[in-house]
């Protein structure tokens, strides 16, 4: 024996010991000492008694519920009877004469003899009924828990039984029939309100579930892959690392937290219960009493445990995943049964070598409740039905073993020494005299619970442990920043490259703090700076919540709901879809920052940044469709790029955290490449889209233009040189004489046209890395698959020069409408070394005999007319553009009417000539017509035909000029919509000036284009009228 082993401490005033010797079979001698030490726990010179453990048996109660609907439908019979408040008898349905009797501390008959009162509470139907409702159960069990907690004992209540036996009803309750847990919490706060004012009370609430041997925090909005870790401390025992514990000041707060947790709790239907809980739920209430006049504290931990259903899978109807899940749930209950059996044997004097607490997560966390420092109660919920006989008998036997367990509960007290009181008295004035940092948490319940006082001098940022703020340890470095209080001002200085953000803006040098400045340390640890008393006023601090910090941070990065287009609707109301995207962006910001920090510490070399993709870039009508948030991932060494969706990023981040936790725990964080959440195969990246409006094609006019590829930021990625030409079936280009003034003239006719992608100019993707390549792809109308150009590598201005001819054999009205209202979208794709090039499947394409690709091959629903576009999806400028197009359509209608008038006038002239000839003899008329009128009539008819063709050509030229102007206007309009303001405030004034000039140019172009078209049409109409007057 290397030294004295103190087994226990007995109260005595002096030091003494006893010794005795024993001899083994091999005559080896061993001397044991029992040492009695004086108790040195004093307070103000008075002796303090050391708490003595009380030997308590586990208190066991049994409760039988009414028949369930399933049992009623099965015609079940009751096999349970209770003839006293302690005795439970079960009858074997196969052998009615065979019964088993069990005796417990309490037996509750809730099967029959009840009715509802006016409030919906179940009460006894008559004074002679033995019915036990929620009130009676709480009076016996719940008040016992509260009494023990007030005395300073740890207490535990376990609810055990098969699924649907009434465990959760007894623990939580339903509707007006509140269970033990809400009643315990409610009466605890009622009692606090009525207690002595010389006492202080602290209540914290936590709620977790154990599901498939994984621990989940039911008060946390995020689910950690693999669950929270259960760790062991020599003094604390087993505990859940990272579990959120929320301070509560009233029952209403606990009620809200319980509702939140109950919604998250894992449930799955079985035939035993349509909403069966398949997890163990553990609610822990930490209750601390501080007696100020006696310098004494009492600490009690109240554990309320609703165990998962103990039924067999065959009875519950579970199968498949539910079956495997049920086997794991029952495994934890089996381990719990093994612990109970071992402790029961030990209590009966049997030799027990090992109590298997470590065999499951559940038994680890219940170690103190079973055989340890706790007063424990178990309520066994049973079914009365004969079809549940085996499960009920198993539950009763389980409970019978549990009542044999002996616990050693002690009153948890500690003394508040004079030095501590003096320190508290010294620190309290700090809240009024010193500036300090106030924590701000995503959970409002945890905001403001931590204060870091900044006294005179310089202090490192050893802020309160992030455990309470539910932060991961990688967010703040050990030496992250220093705070200096000197000369009536406070400054913050980052250490090295540590990330510090003040009012949304990252800082790298010493920065003076102002009252109510917002500070973020690391990726997401937020604090509100409270300045000197002279700076403070009656501000409402509640407005500086977690969302305020994140919105400010987003605004500093140039992202806001307005800039994303939330207010582009004509009615002035925010677009809900854009607001939702903005909220996604704000929520993902801290997650991306955390992922980047993990990448840096694990030396993965990835940098992640948020992007907002405008789906209008893939819409051929160019409307403001819904946006979505993506994450651009760049490998800093290889320059490889990936684009992750929001869902993919969130999933990857969970896996990153798991890997990072292994790194923090000192475990091997090296994984195979395919299992590495930071790795992805090299892929093709979408760089941007170009819109080429097809209106000119509807009038058989050729189009040649240089169009910008705009990326997701609305900036120019490259410039596309493109030709779209109407042509003959043999590929010969159409001339001006083939131009039509009305697309209706093409209805039902064959149309051929060519799309030629000439060159891609100034590609930024290729400028950034010369080893990259590009491809382009597009799809027109009902083409079933996308056509891709050949891949071009390592050239900044790649020459594409690819031409494809398309044919419609019978142009439909729908196709003509498409040409007038839609754009051809050409996508630019970035290629990286090692990725697969894009290719088109030719199997779904229909080809003509000449080898041309067929379009407009099937009837499709007519596209929405431009006038039917939803106004709240179209910006004001776009509405103006549509209005101009409608005026153009009106001019076409005018031209159509003039043509009809021309025909009528010609007919009138012919009728007039005929009537004049009717007054002359036939021979005279004949001579006159042939000699005098014949040449004139022929000349007039020839002139009419020539002038009509000339007018049509002039009108076609006017339309061509107008539509070319409209294409330029559309390009300017798209550029305006995607253009974002600079992040640098100094560049804001030039930006506003540039925007104003672009708007002015855009408006001038629209007005001049329309004015010219009106003048051209007016001139054509005037010439027509003059011609007709001359004819008359």
PDB file of N, CA, C and O in Angstrom, residues 735-758:
ATOM      1  N   UNK A 735     -31.739  37.682 -99.044  1.00  0.00           N
ATOM      2  CA  UNK A 735     -31.487  39.097 -99.234  1.00  0.00           C
ATOM      3  C   UNK A 735     -32.602  39.947 -98.689  1.00  0.00           C
ATOM      4  O   UNK A 735     -33.585  39.462 -98.106  1.00  0.00           O
ATOM      5  N   UNK A 736     -32.484  41.272 -98.946  1.00  0.00           N
ATOM      6  CA  UNK A 736     -33.496  42.196 -98.455  1.00  0.00           C
ATOM      7  C   UNK A 736     -34.844  41.972 -99.123  1.00  0.00           C
ATOM      8  O   UNK A 736     -35.889  42.260 -98.546  1.00  0.00           O
ATOM      9  N   UNK A 737     -34.811  41.460-100.345  1.00  0.00           N
ATOM     10  CA  UNK A 737     -36.080  41.228-101.036  1.00  0.00           C
ATOM     11  C   UNK A 737     -36.904  40.111-100.403  1.00  0.00           C
ATOM     12  O   UNK A 737     -38.100  39.984-100.666  1.00  0.00           O
ATOM     13  N   UNK A 738     -36.236  39.303 -99.538  1.00  0.00           N
ATOM     14  CA  UNK A 738     -36.953  38.207 -98.864  1.00  0.00           C
ATOM     15  C   UNK A 738     -37.522  38.623 -97.512  1.00  0.00           C
ATOM     16  O   UNK A 738     -38.175  37.823 -96.841  1.00  0.00           O
ATOM     17  N   UNK A 739     -37.260  39.859 -97.094  1.00  0.00           N
ATOM     18  CA  UNK A 739     -37.758  40.329 -95.800  1.00  0.00           C
ATOM     19  C   UNK A 739     -39.273  40.417 -95.842  1.00  0.00           C
ATOM     20  O   UNK A 739     -39.854  40.878 -96.845  1.00  0.00           O
ATOM     21  N   UNK A 740     -39.938  39.998 -94.790  1.00  0.00           N
ATOM     22  CA  UNK A 740     -41.398  40.079 -94.677  1.00  0.00           C
ATOM     23  C   UNK A 740     -41.744  41.171 -93.690  1.00  0.00           C
ATOM     24  O   UNK A 740     -41.002  41.445 -92.734  1.00  0.00           O
ATOM     25  N   UNK A 741     -42.884  41.825 -93.925  1.00  0.00           N
ATOM     26  CA  UNK A 741     -43.323  42.894 -93.024  1.00  0.00           C
ATOM     27  C   UNK A 741     -44.196  42.371 -91.900  1.00  0.00           C
ATOM     28  O   UNK A 741     -44.443  43.087 -90.934  1.00  0.00           O
ATOM     29  N   UNK A 742     -44.648  41.150 -92.020  1.00  0.00           N
ATOM     30  CA  UNK A 742     -45.492  40.559 -90.989  1.00  0.00           C
ATOM     31  C   UNK A 742     -45.122  39.081 -90.850  1.00  0.00           C
ATOM     32  O   UNK A 742     -45.141  38.339 -91.844  1.00  0.00           O
ATOM     33  N   UNK A 743     -44.762  38.628 -89.628  1.00  0.00           N
ATOM     34  CA  UNK A 743     -44.397  37.216 -89.463  1.00  0.00           C
ATOM     35  C   UNK A 743     -45.498  36.246 -89.874  1.00  0.00           C
ATOM     36  O   UNK A 743     -45.216  35.081 -90.167  1.00  0.00           O
ATOM     37  N   UNK A 744     -46.746  36.722 -89.948  1.00  0.00           N
ATOM     38  CA  UNK A 744     -47.840  35.845 -90.367  1.00  0.00           C
ATOM     39  C   UNK A 744     -47.596  35.321 -91.776  1.00  0.00           C
ATOM     40  O   UNK A 744     -48.057  34.232 -92.147  1.00  0.00           O
ATOM     41  N   UNK A 745     -46.874  36.103 -92.574  1.00  0.00           N
ATOM     42  CA  UNK A 745     -46.589  35.661 -93.946  1.00  0.00           C
ATOM     43  C   UNK A 745     -45.773  34.368 -93.977  1.00  0.00           C
ATOM     44  O   UNK A 745     -45.739  33.683 -95.008  1.00  0.00           O
ATOM     45  N   UNK A 746     -45.090  34.039 -92.852  1.00  0.00           N
ATOM     46  CA  UNK A 746     -44.277  32.818 -92.801  1.00  0.00           C
ATOM     47  C   UNK A 746     -45.042  31.610 -92.272  1.00  0.00           C
ATOM     48  O   UNK A 746     -44.504  30.512 -92.249  1.00  0.00           O
ATOM     49  N   UNK A 747     -46.258  31.836 -91.810  1.00  0.00           N
ATOM     50  CA  UNK A 747     -47.041  30.760 -91.194  1.00  0.00           C
ATOM     51  C   UNK A 747     -47.283  29.623 -92.181  1.00  0.00           C
ATOM     52  O   UNK A 747     -47.738  29.838 -93.307  1.00  0.00           O
ATOM     53  N   UNK A 748     -46.949  28.399 -91.746  1.00  0.00           N
ATOM     54  CA  UNK A 748     -47.170  27.217 -92.560  1.00  0.00           C
ATOM     55  C   UNK A 748     -46.125  26.992 -93.641  1.00  0.00           C
ATOM     56  O   UNK A 748     -46.242  26.039 -94.421  1.00  0.00           O
ATOM     57  N   UNK A 749     -45.123  27.841 -93.705  1.00  0.00           N
ATOM     58  CA  UNK A 749     -44.099  27.719 -94.739  1.00  0.00           C
ATOM     59  C   UNK A 749     -42.814  27.141 -94.166  1.00  0.00           C
ATOM     60  O   UNK A 749     -42.606  27.121 -92.959  1.00  0.00           O
ATOM     61  N   UNK A 750     -41.944  26.708 -95.055  1.00  0.00           N
ATOM     62  CA  UNK A 750     -40.631  26.210 -94.642  1.00  0.00           C
ATOM     63  C   UNK A 750     -39.717  27.392 -94.319  1.00  0.00           C
ATOM     64  O   UNK A 750     -39.685  28.381 -95.048  1.00  0.00           O
ATOM     65  N   UNK A 751     -38.995  27.243 -93.240  1.00  0.00           N
ATOM     66  CA  UNK A 751     -38.012  28.247 -92.843  1.00  0.00           C
ATOM     67  C   UNK A 751     -36.681  27.562 -92.603  1.00  0.00           C
ATOM     68  O   UNK A 751     -36.622  26.532 -91.925  1.00  0.00           O
ATOM     69  N   UNK A 752     -35.616  28.152 -93.134  1.00  0.00           N
ATOM     70  CA  UNK A 752     -34.264  27.682 -92.861  1.00  0.00           C
ATOM     71  C   UNK A 752     -33.447  28.854 -92.325  1.00  0.00           C
ATOM     72  O   UNK A 752     -33.583  29.984 -92.809  1.00  0.00           O
ATOM     73  N   UNK A 753     -32.602  28.563 -91.325  1.00  0.00           N
ATOM     74  CA  UNK A 753     -31.722  29.614 -90.817  1.00  0.00           C
ATOM     75  C   UNK A 753     -30.468  28.964 -90.223  1.00  0.00           C
ATOM     76  O   UNK A 753     -30.470  27.781 -89.846  1.00  0.00           O
ATOM     77  N   UNK A 754     -29.419  29.758 -90.196  1.00  0.00           N
ATOM     78  CA  UNK A 754     -28.135  29.270 -89.688  1.00  0.00           C
ATOM     79  C   UNK A 754     -27.718  30.066 -88.442  1.00  0.00           C
ATOM     80  O   UNK A 754     -27.903  31.288 -88.396  1.00  0.00           O
ATOM     81  N   UNK A 755     -27.146  29.339 -87.467  1.00  0.00           N
ATOM     82  CA  UNK A 755     -26.557  29.970 -86.286  1.00  0.00           C
ATOM     83  C   UNK A 755     -25.060  29.707 -86.350  1.00  0.00           C
ATOM     84  O   UNK A 755     -24.610  28.559 -86.365  1.00  0.00           O
ATOM     85  N   UNK A 756     -24.300  30.786 -86.392  1.00  0.00           N
ATOM     86  CA  UNK A 756     -22.847  30.666 -86.517  1.00  0.00           C
ATOM     87  C   UNK A 756     -22.177  31.345 -85.311  1.00  0.00           C
ATOM     88  O   UNK A 756     -22.342  32.547 -85.108  1.00  0.00           O
ATOM     89  N   UNK A 757     -21.481  30.553 -84.509  1.00  0.00           N
ATOM     90  CA  UNK A 757     -20.698  31.077 -83.406  1.00  0.00           C
ATOM     91  C   UNK A 757     -19.286  31.318 -83.915  1.00  0.00           C
ATOM     92  O   UNK A 757     -18.567  30.370 -84.244  1.00  0.00           O
ATOM     93  N   UNK A 758     -18.918  32.595 -84.001  1.00  0.00           N
ATOM     94  CA  UNK A 758     -17.670  32.949 -84.668  1.00  0.00           C
ATOM     95  C   UNK A 758     -16.483  32.889 -83.720  1.00  0.00           C
ATOM     96  O   UNK A 758     -15.520  32.154 -83.943  1.00  0.00           O
TER      97      UNK A 758
END
